[in-house]
Amino acid sequence: MTDERDEQFDERLRDAAKEYNTPPAVPRAEMWRRIEAARRTPAVLPFRTPVWKRPFVVIPAAAALLALGIAIGRQSAPGLPVSSPTLAAPAGESSSADRDRSSVASQFATTEHLSQVETLLTEFEVSEGSPEFSGRAQDLLTTTRLMLDSKRVTDVRTRKLLSDLELVLTQIATIDPKDRREDLDFIADGLAQNYLRTRLRNAIPSGPAIRL
Amino acid sequence: MPQNRVDPLEPRGWVETKELIARVLSGDPEAERTLYDTYVDRVYRLIYRMVGEPDRAADYTQDTFIRTYDRLSTFRGESALSTWITAIAISVVYNGQRKVKRMRTREVDLEHADPVATPERSADPDLKLRLAQAIDELPEGYRTVFVMHDVEGYTHEEIGTALGIQEGTSKAQLSRARAKLRRHLAAFAGGWHS
């Protein structure tokens, strides 16, 4: 199915889904009577074991903290192209020269990032979806989000590519070992449907220029 | 906590909600009823969408409010109260449904049925029925995000807060759910596109 057909299908899906388990009138009074009864005399209703434990809150929070640390480390690490010190320029030329340098640095950083993503996707595929790539995917996901938040990446096609990569990287980063086969199918579908490999290759200039 | 916070998710406004919480915590029965009346429709709707049975939806809704009152003193105001209550509702539904599923699995095992439905090739007169079956068969997390977003109109931000996941994860889950539904309903795609 093409993207356009998928979008049409999703639209129809959303419309049809509005009728999924359509709720009846809310039995407010009846439920309230039972809530009151349960609260005044707790033995009236069978209580389920309290299970208000939410590891799904704690684990992502820890992962997010880790990712933030990595991101800060990357931003403050010396030698990164985006944070290279700018050279002094004669007055009047400085703003356009700064813009040029900033643009080149931004392009370089974007290309470098896309290369890393392409490498990850290739290695991930060759390894048949090994979970060991989740950590790297999370790192790249953080960088992708930083780039999407950055005003330096202005090219529409690049932003769309980053946005599509964000989804695939999220899928790889959150791959569920219990549902692995299915997750891998979705990742493969996502790559194929959005022509991500082709778009990635087109976005990365070939030859030694990318390693300057 | 800002005193003048404007939260679009709070039907009563934050200051009013804060006062209501204080009254509930002081044991005011009228305030308890007001809190219930304010949020019950939203809670029941979501729960009904997720379970599809009136009796169980009512049970889970009751349980959600009982827990809400019991735990209200721990509400820190880091999210809208409605989102906090939604998180409780989802937890109640998950736990309740797991028990139901375990019971049903035992019954199905005894009756030798194959729990995995395969798409029929023949024309099905009721696509909505097939869609409902396909949604029912989605993995728990995908189904929750799909129902919350595409059926009940929650935003990814609300879903993320209620489920304790990132917005991006919510988007990814929704994308997976839709892809799975597309695949499941592929036999009907032609009819839908026409």
mmCIF file of C-alpha atoms in Angstrom:
data_model
loop_
_atom_site.group_PDB
_atom_site.id
_atom_site.type_symbol
_atom_site.label_atom_id
_atom_site.label_comp_id
_atom_site.label_asym_id
_atom_site.label_seq_id
_atom_site.Cartn_x
_atom_site.Cartn_y
_atom_site.Cartn_z
ATOM 1 C CA MET A 1 0.000 0.000 0.000
ATOM 2 C CA THR A 2 1.288 3.473 -0.774
ATOM 3 C CA ASP A 3 1.545 6.260 1.814
ATOM 4 C CA GLU A 4 -1.463 7.973 0.277
ATOM 5 C CA ARG A 5 -3.552 4.826 0.439
ATOM 6 C CA ASP A 6 -2.394 4.256 4.017
ATOM 7 C CA GLU A 7 -3.525 7.755 4.924
ATOM 8 C CA GLN A 8 -6.905 7.175 3.264
ATOM 9 C CA PHE A 9 -7.200 3.883 5.045
ATOM 10 C CA ASP A 10 -6.279 5.459 8.405
ATOM 11 C CA GLU A 11 -8.887 8.152 7.860
ATOM 12 C CA ARG A 12 -11.586 5.572 7.173
ATOM 13 C CA LEU A 13 -10.277 3.590 10.107
ATOM 14 C CA ARG A 14 -10.657 6.542 12.470
ATOM 15 C CA ASP A 15 -14.202 7.200 11.251
ATOM 16 C CA ALA A 16 -15.236 3.574 11.605
ATOM 17 C CA ALA A 17 -13.487 3.256 14.964
ATOM 18 C CA LYS A 18 -15.730 5.962 16.449
ATOM 19 C CA GLU A 19 -18.382 3.260 16.622
ATOM 20 C CA TYR A 20 -16.100 0.807 18.386
ATOM 21 C CA ASN A 21 -17.726 -0.176 21.699
ATOM 22 C CA THR A 22 -20.067 2.819 21.631
ATOM 23 C CA PRO A 23 -20.846 3.614 25.269
ATOM 24 C CA PRO A 24 -24.462 3.603 26.444
ATOM 25 C CA ALA A 25 -25.887 6.235 28.790
ATOM 26 C CA VAL A 26 -23.717 6.455 31.886
ATOM 27 C CA PRO A 27 -25.445 4.706 34.815
ATOM 28 C CA ARG A 28 -24.394 7.486 37.163
ATOM 29 C CA ALA A 29 -26.873 6.980 39.994
ATOM 30 C CA GLU A 30 -26.458 3.220 40.168
ATOM 31 C CA MET A 31 -22.660 3.408 40.205
ATOM 32 C CA TRP A 32 -22.706 6.178 42.795
ATOM 33 C CA ARG A 33 -24.920 4.117 45.113
ATOM 34 C CA ARG A 34 -22.462 1.255 44.929
ATOM 35 C CA ILE A 35 -19.443 3.520 45.410
ATOM 36 C CA GLU A 36 -21.014 5.037 48.506
ATOM 37 C CA ALA A 37 -21.888 1.606 49.835
ATOM 38 C CA ALA A 38 -18.373 0.350 49.211
ATOM 39 C CA ARG A 39 -16.803 3.362 50.892
ATOM 40 C CA ARG A 40 -19.002 3.227 53.967
ATOM 41 C CA THR A 41 -18.891 -0.566 54.327
ATOM 42 C CA PRO A 42 -15.851 -1.885 52.469
ATOM 43 C CA ALA A 43 -17.010 -5.509 52.608
ATOM 44 C CA VAL A 44 -19.977 -4.927 50.297
ATOM 45 C CA LEU A 45 -17.959 -4.930 47.102
ATOM 46 C CA PRO A 46 -15.128 -7.377 46.465
ATOM 47 C CA PHE A 47 -11.959 -5.321 46.377
ATOM 48 C CA ARG A 48 -9.209 -6.209 44.004
ATOM 49 C CA THR A 49 -5.713 -6.425 45.409
ATOM 50 C CA PRO A 50 -4.113 -2.975 45.385
ATOM 51 C CA VAL A 51 -1.588 -3.052 42.587
ATOM 52 C CA TRP A 52 -0.716 0.586 42.164
ATOM 53 C CA LYS A 53 2.814 -0.117 41.231
ATOM 54 C CA ARG A 54 3.937 1.571 38.086
ATOM 55 C CA PRO A 55 7.288 0.340 36.817
ATOM 56 C CA PHE A 56 6.284 1.755 33.430
ATOM 57 C CA VAL A 57 6.704 5.194 34.999
ATOM 58 C CA VAL A 58 10.024 4.559 36.694
ATOM 59 C CA ILE A 59 11.827 2.754 33.874
ATOM 60 C CA PRO A 60 11.202 5.354 31.133
ATOM 61 C CA ALA A 61 12.102 8.106 33.584
ATOM 62 C CA ALA A 62 15.449 6.456 34.291
ATOM 63 C CA ALA A 63 16.014 5.945 30.555
ATOM 64 C CA ALA A 64 15.124 9.562 29.855
ATOM 65 C CA LEU A 65 17.553 10.738 32.531
ATOM 66 C CA LEU A 66 20.287 8.604 31.028
ATOM 67 C CA ALA A 67 19.520 9.926 27.546
ATOM 68 C CA LEU A 68 19.599 13.491 28.844
ATOM 69 C CA GLY A 69 23.009 12.864 30.385
ATOM 70 C CA ILE A 70 24.293 11.499 27.087
ATOM 71 C CA ALA A 71 22.845 14.457 25.225
ATOM 72 C CA ILE A 72 24.455 16.946 27.605
ATOM 73 C CA GLY A 73 27.738 15.085 27.320
ATOM 74 C CA ARG A 74 27.572 15.246 23.550
ATOM 75 C CA GLN A 75 26.761 18.915 23.544
ATOM 76 C CA SER A 76 29.620 19.757 25.870
ATOM 77 C CA ALA A 77 32.189 17.396 24.340
ATOM 78 C CA PRO A 78 35.049 19.173 22.579
ATOM 79 C CA GLY A 79 35.529 18.809 18.845
ATOM 80 C CA LEU A 80 31.918 18.465 17.810
ATOM 81 C CA PRO A 81 31.229 20.338 14.598
ATOM 82 C CA VAL A 82 28.122 22.114 15.845
ATOM 83 C CA SER A 83 29.935 23.621 18.782
ATOM 84 C CA SER A 84 33.151 24.545 16.985
ATOM 85 C CA PRO A 85 34.424 27.971 17.983
ATOM 86 C CA THR A 86 33.828 30.625 15.356
ATOM 87 C CA LEU A 87 36.716 32.662 13.955
ATOM 88 C CA ALA A 88 36.796 36.419 14.237
ATOM 89 C CA ALA A 89 35.653 38.197 11.084
ATOM 90 C CA PRO A 90 35.885 41.813 9.982
ATOM 91 C CA ALA A 91 32.944 43.983 10.977
ATOM 92 C CA GLY A 92 30.128 43.889 8.397
ATOM 93 C CA GLU A 93 31.135 40.495 7.154
ATOM 94 C CA SER A 94 30.653 38.795 10.460
ATOM 95 C CA SER A 95 26.939 38.104 10.359
ATOM 96 C CA SER A 96 26.869 36.521 6.879
ATOM 97 C CA ALA A 97 30.114 34.673 7.538
ATOM 98 C CA ASP A 98 28.698 33.397 10.825
ATOM 99 C CA ARG A 99 25.540 32.304 9.053
ATOM 100 C CA ASP A 100 27.574 30.448 6.422
ATOM 101 C CA ARG A 101 29.717 28.746 9.032
ATOM 102 C CA SER A 102 26.659 27.867 11.079
ATOM 103 C CA SER A 103 24.933 26.452 8.023
ATOM 104 C CA VAL A 104 27.956 24.348 7.051
ATOM 105 C CA ALA A 105 28.327 23.112 10.617
ATOM 106 C CA SER A 106 24.650 22.258 10.748
ATOM 107 C CA GLN A 107 24.804 20.370 7.434
ATOM 108 C CA PHE A 108 27.894 18.537 8.593
ATOM 109 C CA ALA A 109 26.272 17.556 11.882
ATOM 110 C CA THR A 110 23.091 16.448 10.126
ATOM 111 C CA THR A 111 25.013 14.366 7.574
ATOM 112 C CA GLU A 112 27.102 12.803 10.312
ATOM 113 C CA HIS A 113 23.973 11.971 12.280
ATOM 114 C CA LEU A 114 22.176 10.495 9.280
ATOM 115 C CA SER A 115 25.251 8.377 8.520
ATOM 116 C CA GLN A 116 25.170 7.013 12.047
ATOM 117 C CA VAL A 117 21.479 6.230 11.731
ATOM 118 C CA GLU A 118 22.051 4.459 8.413
ATOM 119 C CA THR A 119 24.853 2.414 9.972
ATOM 120 C CA LEU A 120 22.628 1.474 12.878
ATOM 121 C CA LEU A 121 19.766 0.443 10.608
ATOM 122 C CA THR A 122 22.092 -1.696 8.488
ATOM 123 C CA GLU A 123 23.693 -3.374 11.504
ATOM 124 C CA PHE A 124 20.279 -3.836 13.105
ATOM 125 C CA GLU A 125 18.996 -5.555 9.981
ATOM 126 C CA VAL A 126 22.076 -7.753 9.594
ATOM 127 C CA SER A 127 21.795 -8.826 13.242
ATOM 128 C CA GLU A 128 18.134 -9.707 12.616
ATOM 129 C CA GLY A 129 16.946 -7.223 15.183
ATOM 130 C CA SER A 130 19.281 -7.880 18.086
ATOM 131 C CA PRO A 131 18.088 -6.044 21.248
ATOM 132 C CA GLU A 132 21.648 -4.816 21.858
ATOM 133 C CA PHE A 133 20.884 -1.931 19.473
ATOM 134 C CA SER A 134 18.196 -0.437 21.698
ATOM 135 C CA GLY A 135 20.709 1.698 23.608
ATOM 136 C CA ARG A 136 22.288 3.118 20.461
ATOM 137 C CA ALA A 137 18.867 3.723 18.988
ATOM 138 C CA GLN A 138 17.928 5.647 22.144
ATOM 139 C CA ASP A 139 21.062 7.822 21.808
ATOM 140 C CA LEU A 140 20.340 8.525 18.162
ATOM 141 C CA LEU A 141 16.713 9.169 19.003
ATOM 142 C CA THR A 142 17.758 11.831 21.509
ATOM 143 C CA THR A 143 20.004 13.483 18.921
ATOM 144 C CA THR A 144 17.214 13.268 16.325
ATOM 145 C CA ARG A 145 14.843 15.039 18.700
ATOM 146 C CA LEU A 146 17.444 17.696 19.487
ATOM 147 C CA MET A 147 17.839 18.299 15.748
ATOM 148 C CA LEU A 148 14.099 18.478 15.224
ATOM 149 C CA ASP A 149 13.915 21.025 18.039
ATOM 150 C CA SER A 150 16.813 22.995 16.583
ATOM 151 C CA LYS A 151 16.095 25.931 14.296
ATOM 152 C CA ARG A 152 19.284 25.212 12.387
ATOM 153 C CA VAL A 153 17.751 22.311 10.477
ATOM 154 C CA THR A 154 15.479 24.220 8.136
ATOM 155 C CA ASP A 155 15.334 21.999 5.059
ATOM 156 C CA VAL A 156 11.811 20.591 4.819
ATOM 157 C CA ARG A 157 12.895 17.255 3.364
ATOM 158 C CA THR A 158 15.516 16.768 6.045
ATOM 159 C CA ARG A 159 13.022 17.603 8.785
ATOM 160 C CA LYS A 160 10.514 15.128 7.335
ATOM 161 C CA LEU A 161 13.245 12.498 7.128
ATOM 162 C CA LEU A 162 14.260 13.144 10.752
ATOM 163 C CA SER A 163 10.638 12.951 11.805
ATOM 164 C CA ASP A 164 10.180 9.565 10.097
ATOM 165 C CA LEU A 165 13.468 8.337 11.547
ATOM 166 C CA GLU A 166 12.283 9.404 15.009
ATOM 167 C CA LEU A 167 9.462 6.894 14.740
ATOM 168 C CA VAL A 168 11.669 4.013 13.584
ATOM 169 C CA LEU A 169 14.313 4.791 16.216
ATOM 170 C CA THR A 170 11.614 4.870 18.896
ATOM 171 C CA GLN A 171 10.460 1.453 17.716
ATOM 172 C CA ILE A 172 13.993 0.041 17.865
ATOM 173 C CA ALA A 173 14.693 1.677 21.238
ATOM 174 C CA THR A 174 11.503 0.301 22.776
ATOM 175 C CA ILE A 175 11.507 -3.107 21.136
ATOM 176 C CA ASP A 176 9.580 -5.538 23.293
ATOM 177 C CA PRO A 177 11.418 -8.854 23.798
ATOM 178 C CA LYS A 178 8.062 -10.568 24.354
ATOM 179 C CA ASP A 179 6.631 -9.281 21.107
ATOM 180 C CA ARG A 180 9.889 -9.100 19.189
ATOM 181 C CA ARG A 181 8.860 -10.735 15.914
ATOM 182 C CA GLU A 182 5.906 -8.430 15.555
ATOM 183 C CA ASP A 183 7.957 -5.337 16.427
ATOM 184 C CA LEU A 184 10.543 -6.305 13.813
ATOM 185 C CA ASP A 185 7.794 -6.610 11.215
ATOM 186 C CA PHE A 186 6.575 -3.112 12.047
ATOM 187 C CA ILE A 187 10.086 -1.697 11.841
ATOM 188 C CA ALA A 188 10.620 -3.384 8.459
ATOM 189 C CA ASP A 189 7.254 -2.080 7.272
ATOM 190 C CA GLY A 190 8.075 1.436 8.460
ATOM 191 C CA LEU A 191 11.396 1.378 6.617
ATOM 192 C CA ALA A 192 9.831 0.068 3.416
ATOM 193 C CA GLN A 193 6.678 2.177 3.393
ATOM 194 C CA ASN A 194 8.493 5.453 3.936
ATOM 195 C CA TYR A 195 11.370 4.590 1.581
ATOM 196 C CA LEU A 196 13.639 5.500 4.459
ATOM 197 C CA ARG A 197 16.742 3.771 3.146
ATOM 198 C CA THR A 198 16.529 5.495 -0.228
ATOM 199 C CA ARG A 199 15.840 8.861 1.375
ATOM 200 C CA LEU A 200 18.709 8.337 3.800
ATOM 201 C CA ARG A 201 21.099 7.466 0.980
ATOM 202 C CA ASN A 202 19.952 10.520 -0.970
ATOM 203 C CA ALA A 203 20.458 12.747 2.030
ATOM 204 C CA ILE A 204 24.007 11.534 2.677
ATOM 205 C CA PRO A 205 26.536 12.754 0.115
ATOM 206 C CA SER A 206 28.720 9.915 -1.101
ATOM 207 C CA GLY A 207 32.506 9.927 -0.995
ATOM 208 C CA PRO A 208 34.986 11.301 1.501
ATOM 209 C CA ALA A 209 33.211 14.651 1.873
ATOM 210 C CA ILE A 210 31.076 13.369 4.705
ATOM 211 C CA ARG A 211 34.135 12.569 6.778
ATOM 212 C CA LEU A 212 35.780 15.964 6.422
ATOM 213 C CA MET B 1 2.073 24.822 41.933
ATOM 214 C CA PRO B 2 0.974 28.057 40.250
ATOM 215 C CA GLN B 3 -2.230 29.375 41.795
ATOM 216 C CA ASN B 4 -3.610 30.757 38.549
ATOM 217 C CA ARG B 5 -2.784 27.758 36.385
ATOM 218 C CA VAL B 6 -5.139 27.399 33.436
ATOM 219 C CA ASP B 7 -5.460 23.780 32.453
ATOM 220 C CA PRO B 8 -7.644 22.992 29.437
ATOM 221 C CA LEU B 9 -8.028 19.442 30.690
ATOM 222 C CA GLU B 10 -9.683 20.549 33.919
ATOM 223 C CA PRO B 11 -13.362 21.189 33.311
ATOM 224 C CA ARG B 12 -13.588 23.093 36.609
ATOM 225 C CA GLY B 13 -10.441 25.204 36.391
ATOM 226 C CA TRP B 14 -7.410 24.586 38.568
ATOM 227 C CA VAL B 15 -8.308 26.794 41.550
ATOM 228 C CA GLU B 16 -11.776 25.321 41.771
ATOM 229 C CA THR B 17 -10.354 21.801 41.392
ATOM 230 C CA LYS B 18 -7.868 22.443 44.186
ATOM 231 C CA GLU B 19 -10.650 23.620 46.477
ATOM 232 C CA LEU B 20 -12.725 20.605 45.555
ATOM 233 C CA ILE B 21 -9.847 18.256 46.396
ATOM 234 C CA ALA B 22 -9.400 19.958 49.770
ATOM 235 C CA ARG B 23 -13.099 19.518 50.524
ATOM 236 C CA VAL B 24 -13.041 15.857 49.533
ATOM 237 C CA LEU B 25 -10.003 15.276 51.724
ATOM 238 C CA SER B 26 -11.796 16.916 54.647
ATOM 239 C CA GLY B 27 -14.579 14.336 54.248
ATOM 240 C CA ASP B 28 -17.264 16.533 52.646
ATOM 241 C CA PRO B 29 -19.756 14.083 51.024
ATOM 242 C CA GLU B 30 -21.139 16.765 48.726
ATOM 243 C CA ALA B 31 -17.653 17.398 47.361
ATOM 244 C CA GLU B 32 -17.164 13.688 46.802
ATOM 245 C CA ARG B 33 -20.307 13.623 44.700
ATOM 246 C CA THR B 34 -19.265 16.747 42.807
ATOM 247 C CA LEU B 35 -15.903 15.201 41.951
ATOM 248 C CA TYR B 36 -17.673 12.066 40.768
ATOM 249 C CA ASP B 37 -20.168 14.018 38.639
ATOM 250 C CA THR B 38 -17.370 16.055 37.075
ATOM 251 C CA TYR B 39 -15.292 13.133 35.851
ATOM 252 C CA VAL B 40 -17.537 10.080 35.681
ATOM 253 C CA ASP B 41 -18.670 10.488 32.068
ATOM 254 C CA ARG B 42 -15.131 10.734 30.748
ATOM 255 C CA VAL B 43 -13.957 7.795 32.863
ATOM 256 C CA TYR B 44 -16.917 5.558 32.023
ATOM 257 C CA ARG B 45 -16.668 6.328 28.302
ATOM 258 C CA LEU B 46 -13.003 5.368 28.141
ATOM 259 C CA ILE B 47 -13.479 2.251 30.235
ATOM 260 C CA TYR B 48 -16.487 1.155 28.207
ATOM 261 C CA ARG B 49 -14.540 1.633 24.983
ATOM 262 C CA MET B 50 -11.801 -0.562 26.393
ATOM 263 C CA VAL B 51 -13.943 -3.387 27.778
ATOM 264 C CA GLY B 52 -17.154 -3.212 25.749
ATOM 265 C CA GLU B 53 -19.385 -4.659 28.449
ATOM 266 C CA PRO B 54 -21.730 -2.528 30.586
ATOM 267 C CA ASP B 55 -21.423 -4.510 33.814
ATOM 268 C CA ARG B 56 -17.671 -4.657 33.785
ATOM 269 C CA ALA B 57 -17.420 -1.020 32.689
ATOM 270 C CA ALA B 58 -19.553 -0.072 35.698
ATOM 271 C CA ASP B 59 -17.447 -2.252 38.032
ATOM 272 C CA TYR B 60 -14.202 -0.729 36.812
ATOM 273 C CA THR B 61 -15.593 2.803 36.982
ATOM 274 C CA GLN B 62 -16.671 2.250 40.582
ATOM 275 C CA ASP B 63 -13.278 0.827 41.425
ATOM 276 C CA THR B 64 -11.570 3.793 39.756
ATOM 277 C CA PHE B 65 -13.456 6.295 41.917
ATOM 278 C CA ILE B 66 -12.969 4.307 45.114
ATOM 279 C CA ARG B 67 -9.234 4.332 44.447
ATOM 280 C CA THR B 68 -9.352 7.984 43.476
ATOM 281 C CA TYR B 69 -10.827 8.925 46.848
ATOM 282 C CA ASP B 70 -8.428 6.638 48.698
ATOM 283 C CA ARG B 71 -5.387 8.101 46.967
ATOM 284 C CA LEU B 72 -6.424 11.688 46.474
ATOM 285 C CA SER B 73 -4.103 12.838 49.258
ATOM 286 C CA THR B 74 -1.156 11.692 47.108
ATOM 287 C CA PHE B 75 -2.203 13.812 44.107
ATOM 288 C CA ARG B 76 0.557 16.395 43.632
ATOM 289 C CA GLY B 77 -0.982 18.386 40.804
ATOM 290 C CA GLU B 78 1.816 17.473 38.397
ATOM 291 C CA SER B 79 -0.822 16.641 35.771
ATOM 292 C CA ALA B 80 -4.462 17.547 35.335
ATOM 293 C CA LEU B 81 -6.682 15.758 37.843
ATOM 294 C CA SER B 82 -8.600 14.237 34.935
ATOM 295 C CA THR B 83 -5.365 12.733 33.565
ATOM 296 C CA TRP B 84 -4.466 11.404 37.016
ATOM 297 C CA ILE B 85 -7.880 9.758 37.311
ATOM 298 C CA THR B 86 -7.490 8.372 33.774
ATOM 299 C CA ALA B 87 -4.202 6.743 34.839
ATOM 300 C CA ILE B 88 -6.026 5.065 37.721
ATOM 301 C CA ALA B 89 -8.813 3.936 35.395
ATOM 302 C CA ILE B 90 -6.352 2.362 32.976
ATOM 303 C CA SER B 91 -4.574 0.576 35.788
ATOM 304 C CA VAL B 92 -7.909 -0.778 37.048
ATOM 305 C CA VAL B 93 -8.893 -1.908 33.545
ATOM 306 C CA TYR B 94 -5.542 -3.605 32.877
ATOM 307 C CA ASN B 95 -5.636 -5.531 36.120
ATOM 308 C CA GLY B 96 -9.264 -6.484 35.767
ATOM 309 C CA GLN B 97 -8.894 -7.532 32.133
ATOM 310 C CA ARG B 98 -5.859 -9.668 32.875
ATOM 311 C CA LYS B 99 -7.921 -11.650 35.321
ATOM 312 C CA VAL B 100 -10.754 -11.979 32.798
ATOM 313 C CA LYS B 101 -8.272 -13.041 30.117
ATOM 314 C CA ARG B 102 -6.752 -15.689 32.360
ATOM 315 C CA MET B 103 -10.208 -17.060 33.101
ATOM 316 C CA ARG B 104 -11.201 -17.047 29.442
ATOM 317 C CA THR B 105 -7.945 -18.657 28.344
ATOM 318 C CA ARG B 106 -8.638 -21.533 30.691
ATOM 319 C CA GLU B 107 -12.158 -21.872 29.294
ATOM 320 C CA VAL B 108 -10.903 -21.674 25.680
ATOM 321 C CA ASP B 109 -8.221 -24.288 26.341
ATOM 322 C CA LEU B 110 -10.907 -26.651 27.521
ATOM 323 C CA GLU B 111 -12.909 -26.032 24.393
ATOM 324 C CA HIS B 112 -9.875 -26.427 22.045
ATOM 325 C CA ALA B 113 -10.593 -23.165 20.155
ATOM 326 C CA ASP B 114 -7.816 -21.389 18.288
ATOM 327 C CA PRO B 115 -7.432 -17.958 19.928
ATOM 328 C CA VAL B 116 -5.712 -16.436 16.888
ATOM 329 C CA ALA B 117 -8.244 -15.270 14.360
ATOM 330 C CA THR B 118 -7.279 -15.417 10.714
ATOM 331 C CA PRO B 119 -8.680 -12.928 8.216
ATOM 332 C CA GLU B 120 -11.416 -14.381 6.091
ATOM 333 C CA ARG B 121 -11.039 -14.061 2.351
ATOM 334 C CA SER B 122 -14.726 -14.048 1.594
ATOM 335 C CA ALA B 123 -16.509 -10.722 1.521
ATOM 336 C CA ASP B 124 -17.620 -9.729 4.976
ATOM 337 C CA PRO B 125 -20.814 -7.677 4.985
ATOM 338 C CA ASP B 126 -19.873 -5.876 8.152
ATOM 339 C CA LEU B 127 -16.491 -4.195 8.031
ATOM 340 C CA LYS B 128 -17.166 -2.507 11.330
ATOM 341 C CA LEU B 129 -17.572 -5.858 13.000
ATOM 342 C CA ARG B 130 -14.280 -6.999 11.509
ATOM 343 C CA LEU B 131 -12.662 -3.774 12.607
ATOM 344 C CA ALA B 132 -13.987 -4.256 16.134
ATOM 345 C CA GLN B 133 -12.547 -7.780 16.169
ATOM 346 C CA ALA B 134 -9.227 -6.509 14.848
ATOM 347 C CA ILE B 135 -9.081 -3.803 17.548
ATOM 348 C CA ASP B 136 -9.959 -6.390 20.203
ATOM 349 C CA GLU B 137 -7.022 -8.505 19.047
ATOM 350 C CA LEU B 138 -4.441 -5.719 19.233
ATOM 351 C CA PRO B 139 -1.803 -6.106 21.958
ATOM 352 C CA GLU B 140 -2.838 -4.326 25.151
ATOM 353 C CA GLY B 141 -0.573 -1.295 24.811
ATOM 354 C CA TYR B 142 -1.390 -0.676 21.152
ATOM 355 C CA ARG B 143 -5.100 -1.051 21.784
ATOM 356 C CA THR B 144 -5.067 1.383 24.699
ATOM 357 C CA VAL B 145 -3.269 4.069 22.696
ATOM 358 C CA PHE B 146 -5.478 3.467 19.639
ATOM 359 C CA VAL B 147 -8.701 3.655 21.664
ATOM 360 C CA MET B 148 -7.551 6.728 23.575
ATOM 361 C CA HIS B 149 -6.309 8.598 20.495
ATOM 362 C CA ASP B 150 -8.359 7.513 17.496
ATOM 363 C CA VAL B 151 -11.592 6.615 19.267
ATOM 364 C CA GLU B 152 -11.813 8.925 22.289
ATOM 365 C CA GLY B 153 -9.697 11.783 20.953
ATOM 366 C CA TYR B 154 -7.059 12.043 23.705
ATOM 367 C CA THR B 155 -3.866 13.839 22.708
ATOM 368 C CA HIS B 156 -0.504 12.086 22.740
ATOM 369 C CA GLU B 157 0.454 14.366 25.626
ATOM 370 C CA GLU B 158 -2.504 13.192 27.717
ATOM 371 C CA ILE B 159 -1.879 9.566 26.761
ATOM 372 C CA GLY B 160 1.800 9.863 27.614
ATOM 373 C CA THR B 161 1.013 11.311 31.027
ATOM 374 C CA ALA B 162 -1.763 8.836 31.777
ATOM 375 C CA LEU B 163 0.271 5.802 30.724
ATOM 376 C CA GLY B 164 3.601 7.051 32.030
ATOM 377 C CA ILE B 165 5.235 6.926 28.607
ATOM 378 C CA GLN B 166 6.791 9.524 26.308
ATOM 379 C CA GLU B 167 4.706 11.207 23.649
ATOM 380 C CA GLY B 168 6.967 9.662 20.995
ATOM 381 C CA THR B 169 6.270 6.207 22.370
ATOM 382 C CA SER B 170 2.553 6.910 22.238
ATOM 383 C CA LYS B 171 2.925 7.943 18.584
ATOM 384 C CA ALA B 172 4.944 4.823 17.830
ATOM 385 C CA GLN B 173 2.360 2.593 19.509
ATOM 386 C CA LEU B 174 -0.414 4.265 17.513
ATOM 387 C CA SER B 175 1.512 3.797 14.291
ATOM 388 C CA ARG B 176 2.018 0.124 15.088
ATOM 389 C CA ALA B 177 -1.636 -0.314 15.982
ATOM 390 C CA ARG B 178 -2.773 1.259 12.702
ATOM 391 C CA ALA B 179 -0.279 -0.815 10.720
ATOM 392 C CA LYS B 180 -1.535 -3.959 12.376
ATOM 393 C CA LEU B 181 -5.145 -3.009 11.663
ATOM 394 C CA ARG B 182 -4.271 -2.227 8.027
ATOM 395 C CA ARG B 183 -2.719 -5.638 7.718
ATOM 396 C CA HIS B 184 -5.590 -7.343 9.470
ATOM 397 C CA LEU B 185 -8.149 -5.615 7.270
ATOM 398 C CA ALA B 186 -6.134 -5.807 4.058
ATOM 399 C CA ALA B 187 -8.819 -7.993 2.474
ATOM 400 C CA PHE B 188 -11.246 -5.091 2.778
ATOM 401 C CA ALA B 189 -8.871 -2.321 1.748
ATOM 402 C CA GLY B 190 -10.186 -2.226 -1.809
ATOM 403 C CA GLY B 191 -13.708 -1.605 -0.623
ATOM 404 C CA TRP B 192 -12.552 1.138 1.730
ATOM 405 C CA HIS B 193 -10.583 2.944 -0.922
ATOM 406 C CA SER B 194 -13.394 2.901 -3.432
#
